[in-house]
Amino acid sequence: MDEKSSPSRSRAAFQSHSFRHFMAARFLTTISSEMQSVAVGWQVYELTHRPLDLGIVGLAQFLPGICLFLLAGHTADRVPRLRIVRTCYAGFAGCSVSLLTFAAHGLRSAWPIYAVLVLNGVVRAFNAPASQAFVPVLVPAEDFPNAIAWSSSIFQTATVAGPMIGGILYGLTGSPVYVYLSAFVCYSCAFVIAGRITIKQSAGARPVAASTRILFEGLSFIWRQKLILGAVSLDLFAVLLGGSVALLPVFAREILHIGATGLGVLRSAPGVGAVMMGIIIAHWPLQTRAGIAMLSCVGGFGVFTIVFGLSHNVVLSVVMLLLAGAADTVSVVVRHTLIQLSTPDEMRGRVSAVNTVFIGASNEVGQFESGLTAQWFGAVPAVVLGGIGTLAVVLAWGLLFPGLRTLDRLLPATERIDSENADVRV
């Protein structure tokens, strides 16, 4: 059996005690976030019955990220990242308590929910770069692609369990109270588990003086690295246009007629596909033609989105969302591996913060775009046009960033250059 695909190598990252604990904590926080997302989406749509308000949910969470990403990235490179992560877990728990309190007392307007989501966005702005930059110090460099694949798979497993739990709890009780309570418990457990993580050196604790130049270094680094810029911006525009998550409450209620529990199933479907693909990549990594695989899968994401938008059949809709999640995972693994292996550790926080803004723009601004388009044209045209836009982005990026087409193996930057030089010499 090939050593790279042997059972021991496929689970190499889990040899790290701290990596196991970090994955457990991340699993719980992701479940909490996904449960809350289902509850918030259904609660807001029941309050207002306007797709635009579902878009505002995304915008409320994105605005803090765009305002704070420079500070958050710089903080992740100066303050011990474990301290940041645990503080953020406590902040997430506080937001869950706030949502729980509002739900228990009843709401006539969605604005209190938006206010909590803004606070949640502030916490997430600091948590994301610290978490992303944390993984490389938990595992050896040669195990990092394996760690990314497993991290993505565990994350997506939580995105399956979270919406299902949230949808079932909401459907059975008719109230988001128990959803928010469950989220609070999970966040609290994650805080405790994260306290058991130990690292040999305090990541992010380097005494770097703050300056405007240093704050913008993450952005300038990505701009100079055209391969990373292409991969990150491809995901930004493809998901911004093709994302349909914000409109799932509309599809569940108005088109497929499957209620809050059915909404949980729809929200879980992309995670099911992502888990399957993540496990496949963990056991059989992308050995060659990683760039072509990324472009092809993003194109597939657009096609599956179009079919979902046109579907009135529950089974077909779930299958299309599942396939979209599987396709998106390939892009996630390639993008994250490129960023972390090509970035010096002392800059990972700032670069990860910029990546977080791109991800937030694609997800949350994409939600606002979906809600706004659906308010104007209807939910079905909004999703179909978004899928077509994703296909156009793939074609354009294949021409604008030829390095994406020629990207072969996922290696650290120095090894990739040496490999390319060796190929030229041969």
Short mmCIF file of C-alpha atoms in Angstrom, two decimals:
data_model
loop_
_atom_site.label_atom_id
_atom_site.label_comp_id
_atom_site.label_asym_id
_atom_site.label_seq_id
_atom_site.Cartn_x
_atom_site.Cartn_y
_atom_site.Cartn_z
CA MET A 1 0.00 0.00 0.00
CA ASP A 2 1.26 3.50 -0.81
CA GLU A 3 2.58 5.18 2.35
CA LYS A 4 0.71 8.40 1.53
CA SER A 5 -2.63 6.62 1.45
CA SER A 6 -1.96 4.21 4.37
CA PRO A 7 -4.32 4.38 7.37
CA SER A 8 -1.57 5.81 9.62
CA ARG A 9 -0.72 8.64 7.20
CA SER A 10 -4.37 9.42 6.53
CA ARG A 11 -4.75 10.24 10.25
CA ALA A 12 -1.29 11.71 10.75
CA ALA A 13 -2.54 15.05 12.12
CA PHE A 14 -4.35 13.34 15.01
CA GLN A 15 -1.05 12.20 16.48
CA SER A 16 -0.94 15.70 17.97
CA HIS A 17 -2.70 15.84 21.36
CA SER A 18 -3.43 19.55 20.97
CA PHE A 19 -4.76 19.15 17.44
CA ARG A 20 -7.30 16.61 18.71
CA HIS A 21 -8.51 18.99 21.40
CA PHE A 22 -8.64 21.92 19.02
CA MET A 23 -10.72 19.90 16.55
CA ALA A 24 -13.12 18.90 19.34
CA ALA A 25 -13.53 22.53 20.37
CA ARG A 26 -13.99 23.63 16.77
CA PHE A 27 -16.59 20.90 16.23
CA LEU A 28 -18.65 22.17 19.17
CA THR A 29 -18.41 25.85 18.21
CA THR A 30 -19.40 25.08 14.62
CA ILE A 31 -22.40 23.04 15.76
CA SER A 32 -23.44 25.98 17.94
CA SER A 33 -23.05 28.47 15.09
CA GLU A 34 -25.01 26.30 12.66
CA MET A 35 -27.83 25.67 15.12
CA GLN A 36 -28.14 29.39 15.71
CA SER A 37 -28.06 30.16 11.99
CA VAL A 38 -31.08 27.93 11.34
CA ALA A 39 -32.97 29.39 14.29
CA VAL A 40 -32.13 32.99 13.38
CA GLY A 41 -33.08 32.53 9.73
CA TRP A 42 -36.44 30.94 10.51
CA GLN A 43 -37.19 33.36 13.35
CA VAL A 44 -36.43 36.43 11.22
CA TYR A 45 -38.45 35.17 8.24
CA GLU A 46 -41.41 34.37 10.49
CA LEU A 47 -41.22 37.87 11.94
CA THR A 48 -40.96 39.79 8.65
CA HIS A 49 -41.69 37.44 5.70
CA ARG A 50 -39.19 39.44 3.61
CA PRO A 51 -36.20 37.85 1.81
CA LEU A 52 -34.31 41.13 2.19
CA ASP A 53 -34.30 40.73 5.96
CA LEU A 54 -32.57 37.37 5.54
CA GLY A 55 -29.91 39.26 3.61
CA ILE A 56 -29.55 41.76 6.44
CA VAL A 57 -28.74 38.81 8.74
CA GLY A 58 -25.61 38.20 6.68
CA LEU A 59 -24.71 41.87 6.39
CA ALA A 60 -24.96 42.39 10.16
CA GLN A 61 -22.36 39.68 10.72
CA PHE A 62 -20.04 40.82 7.93
CA LEU A 63 -19.71 44.54 8.70
CA PRO A 64 -17.70 44.05 11.93
CA GLY A 65 -15.32 41.77 10.06
CA ILE A 66 -14.56 44.30 7.31
CA CYS A 67 -14.09 47.06 9.90
CA LEU A 68 -11.84 45.05 12.22
CA PHE A 69 -9.90 42.66 9.99
CA LEU A 70 -6.65 44.66 10.10
CA LEU A 71 -6.75 44.96 13.88
CA ALA A 72 -7.85 41.33 14.31
CA GLY A 73 -5.05 40.02 12.11
CA HIS A 74 -2.44 42.13 13.87
CA THR A 75 -3.76 40.95 17.23
CA ALA A 76 -3.48 37.32 16.14
CA ASP A 77 0.21 37.90 15.41
CA ARG A 78 0.96 39.68 18.72
CA VAL A 79 -1.29 38.07 21.36
CA PRO A 80 -1.13 34.32 22.14
CA ARG A 81 -3.67 32.81 19.78
CA LEU A 82 -4.98 30.33 22.33
CA ARG A 83 -5.92 33.23 24.60
CA ILE A 84 -7.76 34.92 21.73
CA VAL A 85 -9.62 31.74 20.80
CA ARG A 86 -10.81 31.02 24.34
CA THR A 87 -11.89 34.65 24.85
CA CYS A 88 -13.88 34.47 21.64
CA TYR A 89 -15.56 31.23 22.70
CA ALA A 90 -16.73 33.03 25.84
CA GLY A 91 -17.98 35.90 23.68
CA PHE A 92 -19.94 33.52 21.45
CA ALA A 93 -21.56 32.02 24.54
CA GLY A 94 -22.59 35.50 25.67
CA CYS A 95 -24.25 36.18 22.31
CA SER A 96 -26.19 32.91 22.62
CA VAL A 97 -27.45 34.00 26.03
CA SER A 98 -28.60 37.32 24.54
CA LEU A 99 -30.51 35.58 21.74
CA LEU A 100 -32.00 33.21 24.31
CA THR A 101 -33.17 36.11 26.46
CA PHE A 102 -34.81 37.93 23.55
CA ALA A 103 -36.52 34.75 22.33
CA ALA A 104 -37.83 33.90 25.80
CA HIS A 105 -39.42 37.35 26.20
CA GLY A 106 -40.85 37.45 22.66
CA LEU A 107 -39.98 39.76 19.78
CA ARG A 108 -42.03 41.89 17.41
CA SER A 109 -39.06 43.17 15.44
CA ALA A 110 -35.89 41.61 14.07
CA TRP A 111 -33.67 44.54 15.08
CA PRO A 112 -32.64 43.13 18.49
CA ILE A 113 -31.50 40.00 16.65
CA TYR A 114 -29.47 42.10 14.22
CA ALA A 115 -27.81 43.88 17.16
CA VAL A 116 -26.69 40.57 18.68
CA LEU A 117 -25.46 39.40 15.28
CA VAL A 118 -23.29 42.51 15.00
CA LEU A 119 -21.71 41.67 18.37
CA ASN A 120 -21.31 38.08 17.23
CA GLY A 121 -19.58 39.40 14.11
CA VAL A 122 -17.12 41.36 16.26
CA VAL A 123 -16.20 38.21 18.18
CA ARG A 124 -15.90 36.19 14.98
CA ALA A 125 -13.65 38.85 13.43
CA PHE A 126 -11.03 38.11 16.10
CA ASN A 127 -11.66 34.36 16.34
CA ALA A 128 -11.29 33.50 12.66
CA PRO A 129 -7.70 34.67 11.97
CA ALA A 130 -6.46 33.33 15.31
CA SER A 131 -8.07 29.93 14.66
CA GLN A 132 -6.84 29.68 11.08
CA ALA A 133 -3.29 30.68 12.02
CA PHE A 134 -3.34 28.32 15.01
CA VAL A 135 -3.38 24.98 13.19
CA PRO A 136 0.13 25.20 11.64
CA VAL A 137 1.78 25.26 15.09
CA LEU A 138 -0.12 22.15 16.21
CA VAL A 139 1.14 19.74 13.53
CA PRO A 140 4.39 19.26 11.56
CA ALA A 141 4.57 20.95 8.16
CA GLU A 142 4.44 17.64 6.30
CA ASP A 143 1.14 16.79 8.03
CA PHE A 144 -0.46 20.17 7.39
CA PRO A 145 -2.40 19.21 4.21
CA ASN A 146 -3.76 16.22 6.14
CA ALA A 147 -4.70 18.52 9.03
CA ILE A 148 -6.50 20.90 6.68
CA ALA A 149 -8.45 18.04 5.09
CA TRP A 150 -9.50 16.66 8.47
CA SER A 151 -10.25 20.14 9.80
CA SER A 152 -12.51 20.78 6.83
CA SER A 153 -14.17 17.39 7.24
CA ILE A 154 -14.77 17.93 10.97
CA PHE A 155 -16.06 21.43 10.29
CA GLN A 156 -18.45 20.11 7.67
CA THR A 157 -19.58 17.26 9.93
CA ALA A 158 -20.61 19.93 12.40
CA THR A 159 -22.40 21.79 9.61
CA VAL A 160 -24.43 18.61 9.11
CA ALA A 161 -25.23 18.01 12.76
CA GLY A 162 -25.82 21.65 13.72
CA PRO A 163 -28.61 22.52 11.26
CA MET A 164 -30.28 19.15 11.82
CA ILE A 165 -30.32 19.64 15.58
CA GLY A 166 -31.41 23.26 15.24
CA GLY A 167 -34.17 22.44 12.75
CA ILE A 168 -35.49 19.52 14.80
CA LEU A 169 -35.48 21.50 18.06
CA TYR A 170 -37.22 24.44 16.41
CA GLY A 171 -39.70 22.18 14.60
CA LEU A 172 -40.61 20.21 17.73
CA THR A 173 -40.92 23.16 20.10
CA GLY A 174 -41.98 25.92 17.71
CA SER A 175 -39.53 28.22 19.48
CA PRO A 176 -35.82 29.08 19.11
CA VAL A 177 -35.29 29.12 22.89
CA TYR A 178 -33.97 25.56 23.16
CA VAL A 179 -31.78 26.06 20.10
CA TYR A 180 -30.04 29.05 21.67
CA LEU A 181 -29.74 27.23 24.99
CA SER A 182 -28.07 24.26 23.29
CA ALA A 183 -25.69 26.61 21.48
CA PHE A 184 -24.70 28.20 24.78
CA VAL A 185 -23.91 24.79 26.30
CA CYS A 186 -21.76 23.79 23.31
CA TYR A 187 -19.81 27.05 23.35
CA SER A 188 -19.17 26.63 27.07
CA CYS A 189 -17.88 23.07 26.57
CA ALA A 190 -15.60 24.29 23.77
CA PHE A 191 -14.17 26.91 26.12
CA VAL A 192 -13.28 24.20 28.65
CA ILE A 193 -11.78 21.84 26.05
CA ALA A 194 -9.65 24.60 24.52
CA GLY A 195 -8.08 25.10 27.93
CA ARG A 196 -6.41 21.69 27.56
CA ILE A 197 -4.49 22.70 24.43
CA THR A 198 -0.75 23.09 24.89
CA ILE A 199 1.79 24.39 22.37
CA LYS A 200 5.56 24.41 22.52
CA GLN A 201 5.88 28.07 21.58
CA SER A 202 3.38 30.83 22.14
CA ALA A 203 2.03 31.45 18.68
CA GLY A 204 1.21 35.03 17.97
CA ALA A 205 3.12 36.45 20.93
CA ARG A 206 5.92 38.13 19.00
CA PRO A 207 6.69 41.71 20.10
CA VAL A 208 5.89 43.49 16.86
CA ALA A 209 5.27 47.20 17.07
CA ALA A 210 1.97 48.32 15.63
CA SER A 211 2.08 50.47 12.52
CA THR A 212 -0.06 51.12 9.47
CA ARG A 213 2.50 49.32 7.30
CA ILE A 214 2.38 46.18 9.45
CA LEU A 215 -1.42 46.21 9.58
CA PHE A 216 -1.59 46.21 5.77
CA GLU A 217 1.15 43.61 5.29
CA GLY A 218 -1.34 40.74 5.09
CA LEU A 219 -3.22 42.44 2.27
CA SER A 220 -0.05 43.32 0.37
CA PHE A 221 1.31 39.79 0.79
CA ILE A 222 -1.77 38.26 -0.85
CA TRP A 223 -1.65 40.89 -3.61
CA ARG A 224 1.95 39.94 -4.42
CA GLN A 225 1.22 36.21 -4.37
CA LYS A 226 -0.88 36.00 -7.53
CA LEU A 227 -1.63 32.30 -7.10
CA ILE A 228 -3.08 32.90 -3.65
CA LEU A 229 -4.88 36.03 -4.87
CA GLY A 230 -6.48 34.05 -7.68
CA ALA A 231 -7.58 31.20 -5.41
CA VAL A 232 -9.01 33.49 -2.73
CA SER A 233 -10.79 35.84 -5.14
CA LEU A 234 -12.19 32.90 -7.13
CA ASP A 235 -13.92 31.64 -4.01
CA LEU A 236 -15.00 35.18 -3.10
CA PHE A 237 -16.90 35.90 -6.30
CA ALA A 238 -18.09 32.36 -6.99
CA VAL A 239 -19.73 31.92 -3.59
CA LEU A 240 -20.87 35.56 -3.41
CA LEU A 241 -22.87 35.03 -6.59
CA GLY A 242 -23.76 31.35 -6.28
CA GLY A 243 -24.50 31.00 -2.58
CA SER A 244 -28.11 30.08 -1.82
CA VAL A 245 -27.93 29.53 1.94
CA ALA A 246 -29.62 32.81 2.87
CA LEU A 247 -32.70 31.92 0.84
CA LEU A 248 -33.15 28.40 2.20
CA PRO A 249 -35.88 29.55 4.65
CA VAL A 250 -37.80 30.88 1.62
CA PHE A 251 -37.36 27.60 -0.29
CA ALA A 252 -38.29 25.53 2.78
CA ARG A 253 -41.43 27.55 3.51
CA GLU A 254 -42.71 28.81 0.15
CA ILE A 255 -41.40 26.41 -2.53
CA LEU A 256 -40.72 22.99 -0.99
CA HIS A 257 -43.17 23.38 1.94
CA ILE A 258 -41.10 21.40 4.45
CA GLY A 259 -41.07 23.67 7.52
CA ALA A 260 -38.34 24.36 10.07
CA THR A 261 -37.27 20.71 10.29
CA GLY A 262 -36.97 20.58 6.51
CA LEU A 263 -34.91 23.77 6.62
CA GLY A 264 -32.50 21.94 8.90
CA VAL A 265 -32.22 19.16 6.31
CA LEU A 266 -31.51 21.66 3.52
CA ARG A 267 -28.88 23.43 5.62
CA SER A 268 -27.26 20.09 6.45
CA ALA A 269 -27.09 18.78 2.89
CA PRO A 270 -24.00 20.79 1.78
CA GLY A 271 -22.24 19.62 4.91
CA VAL A 272 -22.97 15.97 4.09
CA GLY A 273 -21.34 16.38 0.69
CA ALA A 274 -18.44 18.29 2.19
CA VAL A 275 -17.81 15.60 4.81
CA MET A 276 -17.74 12.90 2.15
CA MET A 277 -15.34 14.89 -0.01
CA GLY A 278 -13.18 15.84 2.97
CA ILE A 279 -12.74 12.20 3.94
CA ILE A 280 -11.90 11.29 0.35
CA ILE A 281 -9.25 14.02 0.17
CA ALA A 282 -7.83 13.05 3.57
CA HIS A 283 -7.30 9.46 2.38
CA TRP A 284 -6.42 10.27 -1.23
CA PRO A 285 -4.89 13.77 -1.33
CA LEU A 286 -4.77 15.86 -4.48
CA GLN A 287 -1.43 14.62 -5.79
CA THR A 288 -1.49 16.43 -9.15
CA ARG A 289 -3.52 18.98 -11.15
CA ALA A 290 -4.84 20.65 -8.00
CA GLY A 291 -5.62 23.87 -9.89
CA ILE A 292 -7.72 22.17 -12.56
CA ALA A 293 -9.55 20.25 -9.84
CA MET A 294 -10.31 23.52 -8.05
CA LEU A 295 -11.62 25.30 -11.16
CA SER A 296 -13.69 22.28 -12.20
CA CYS A 297 -15.27 21.91 -8.78
CA VAL A 298 -16.15 25.60 -8.52
CA GLY A 299 -17.78 25.28 -11.94
CA GLY A 300 -19.68 22.24 -10.68
CA PHE A 301 -20.80 24.32 -7.69
CA GLY A 302 -22.41 26.76 -10.12
CA VAL A 303 -24.18 24.01 -12.07
CA PHE A 304 -25.55 22.37 -8.93
CA THR A 305 -26.78 25.76 -7.70
CA ILE A 306 -28.71 26.34 -10.94
CA VAL A 307 -30.42 22.94 -10.73
CA PHE A 308 -31.31 23.53 -7.08
CA GLY A 309 -32.88 26.86 -7.93
CA LEU A 310 -35.09 25.27 -10.59
CA SER A 311 -36.08 22.24 -8.51
CA HIS A 312 -39.45 21.78 -6.84
CA ASN A 313 -38.61 18.25 -5.70
CA VAL A 314 -37.27 17.85 -2.16
CA VAL A 315 -35.00 14.90 -2.95
CA LEU A 316 -33.47 16.57 -6.01
CA SER A 317 -32.95 19.79 -4.06
CA VAL A 318 -31.17 17.97 -1.23
CA VAL A 319 -28.95 16.06 -3.69
CA MET A 320 -27.94 19.26 -5.48
CA LEU A 321 -27.03 20.95 -2.21
CA LEU A 322 -25.04 17.86 -1.22
CA LEU A 323 -23.07 17.92 -4.47
CA ALA A 324 -22.49 21.67 -4.13
CA GLY A 325 -21.01 21.12 -0.68
CA ALA A 326 -18.72 18.38 -1.99
CA ALA A 327 -17.50 20.59 -4.82
CA ASP A 328 -16.89 23.55 -2.52
CA THR A 329 -14.72 21.44 -0.21
CA VAL A 330 -12.11 20.91 -2.92
CA SER A 331 -11.80 24.68 -3.31
CA VAL A 332 -11.53 25.12 0.47
CA VAL A 333 -8.75 22.55 0.85
CA VAL A 334 -6.70 23.92 -2.05
CA ARG A 335 -7.13 27.55 -0.95
CA HIS A 336 -6.34 27.03 2.73
CA THR A 337 -3.37 24.79 2.01
CA LEU A 338 -1.92 27.33 -0.41
CA ILE A 339 -2.30 30.17 2.08
CA GLN A 340 -0.86 28.43 5.12
CA LEU A 341 2.04 26.71 3.35
CA SER A 342 3.04 29.88 1.50
CA THR A 343 2.84 32.27 4.47
CA PRO A 344 5.58 32.83 7.10
CA ASP A 345 4.33 32.02 10.61
CA GLU A 346 4.89 35.59 11.83
CA MET A 347 2.42 36.82 9.17
CA ARG A 348 -0.17 34.04 9.32
CA GLY A 349 -2.52 36.00 11.56
CA ARG A 350 -2.64 39.02 9.25
CA VAL A 351 -2.91 36.92 6.09
CA SER A 352 -5.60 34.75 7.69
CA ALA A 353 -7.49 37.91 8.67
CA VAL A 354 -7.54 39.04 5.04
CA ASN A 355 -8.67 35.56 4.00
CA THR A 356 -11.41 35.79 6.63
CA VAL A 357 -12.66 39.02 5.06
CA PHE A 358 -12.78 37.34 1.66
CA ILE A 359 -14.67 34.39 3.13
CA GLY A 360 -17.02 36.72 4.99
CA ALA A 361 -17.62 38.75 1.85
CA SER A 362 -18.48 35.62 -0.11
CA ASN A 363 -20.78 34.25 2.58
CA GLU A 364 -22.39 37.18 4.39
CA VAL A 365 -22.32 39.76 1.59
CA GLY A 366 -23.45 36.94 -0.68
CA GLN A 367 -26.40 36.44 1.66
CA PHE A 368 -27.27 40.12 1.41
CA GLU A 369 -26.94 39.99 -2.39
CA SER A 370 -29.21 36.93 -2.47
CA GLY A 371 -31.79 38.56 -0.22
CA LEU A 372 -31.77 41.79 -2.23
CA THR A 373 -32.02 39.98 -5.57
CA ALA A 374 -34.80 37.74 -4.26
CA GLN A 375 -36.67 40.80 -3.00
CA TRP A 376 -36.52 42.27 -6.51
CA PHE A 377 -36.94 39.23 -8.76
CA GLY A 378 -37.99 36.32 -6.55
CA ALA A 379 -36.05 33.51 -4.88
CA VAL A 380 -35.83 31.16 -7.89
CA PRO A 381 -34.44 33.73 -10.38
CA ALA A 382 -32.00 34.96 -7.73
CA VAL A 383 -30.49 31.49 -7.23
CA VAL A 384 -30.41 30.59 -10.93
CA LEU A 385 -28.76 33.87 -11.93
CA GLY A 386 -26.25 33.40 -9.14
CA GLY A 387 -25.28 29.97 -10.45
CA ILE A 388 -24.81 31.37 -13.95
CA GLY A 389 -22.64 34.12 -12.48
CA THR A 390 -20.46 31.49 -10.78
CA LEU A 391 -19.83 29.76 -14.12
CA ALA A 392 -18.84 33.09 -15.66
CA VAL A 393 -16.39 33.72 -12.81
CA VAL A 394 -14.72 30.33 -13.33
CA LEU A 395 -14.18 31.04 -17.02
CA ALA A 396 -12.85 34.54 -16.34
CA TRP A 397 -10.48 33.45 -13.54
CA GLY A 398 -9.09 30.64 -15.66
CA LEU A 399 -7.96 33.34 -18.11
CA LEU A 400 -6.95 36.04 -15.61
CA PHE A 401 -4.93 33.70 -13.39
CA PRO A 402 -3.23 31.09 -15.60
CA GLY A 403 -1.30 29.91 -12.54
CA LEU A 404 -4.52 28.34 -11.27
CA ARG A 405 -4.75 26.19 -14.39
CA THR A 406 -1.13 25.07 -14.14
CA LEU A 407 -1.05 24.51 -10.35
CA ASP A 408 -0.02 20.89 -9.90
CA ARG A 409 1.01 19.78 -6.41
CA LEU A 410 0.22 21.46 -3.07
CA LEU A 411 3.65 22.11 -1.56
CA PRO A 412 5.28 24.76 0.64
CA ALA A 413 6.29 27.72 -1.52
CA THR A 414 10.03 26.90 -1.47
CA GLU A 415 9.44 23.25 -2.34
CA ARG A 416 7.03 24.25 -5.12
CA ILE A 417 9.67 26.51 -6.67
CA ASP A 418 12.35 23.81 -6.37
CA SER A 419 10.01 21.28 -7.96
CA GLU A 420 9.21 23.62 -10.85
CA ASN A 421 12.93 24.29 -11.40
CA ALA A 422 13.63 20.56 -11.39
CA ASP A 423 10.91 20.03 -13.99
CA VAL A 424 12.48 22.73 -16.16
CA ARG A 425 15.94 21.14 -15.86
CA VAL A 426 14.53 17.78 -16.87
#
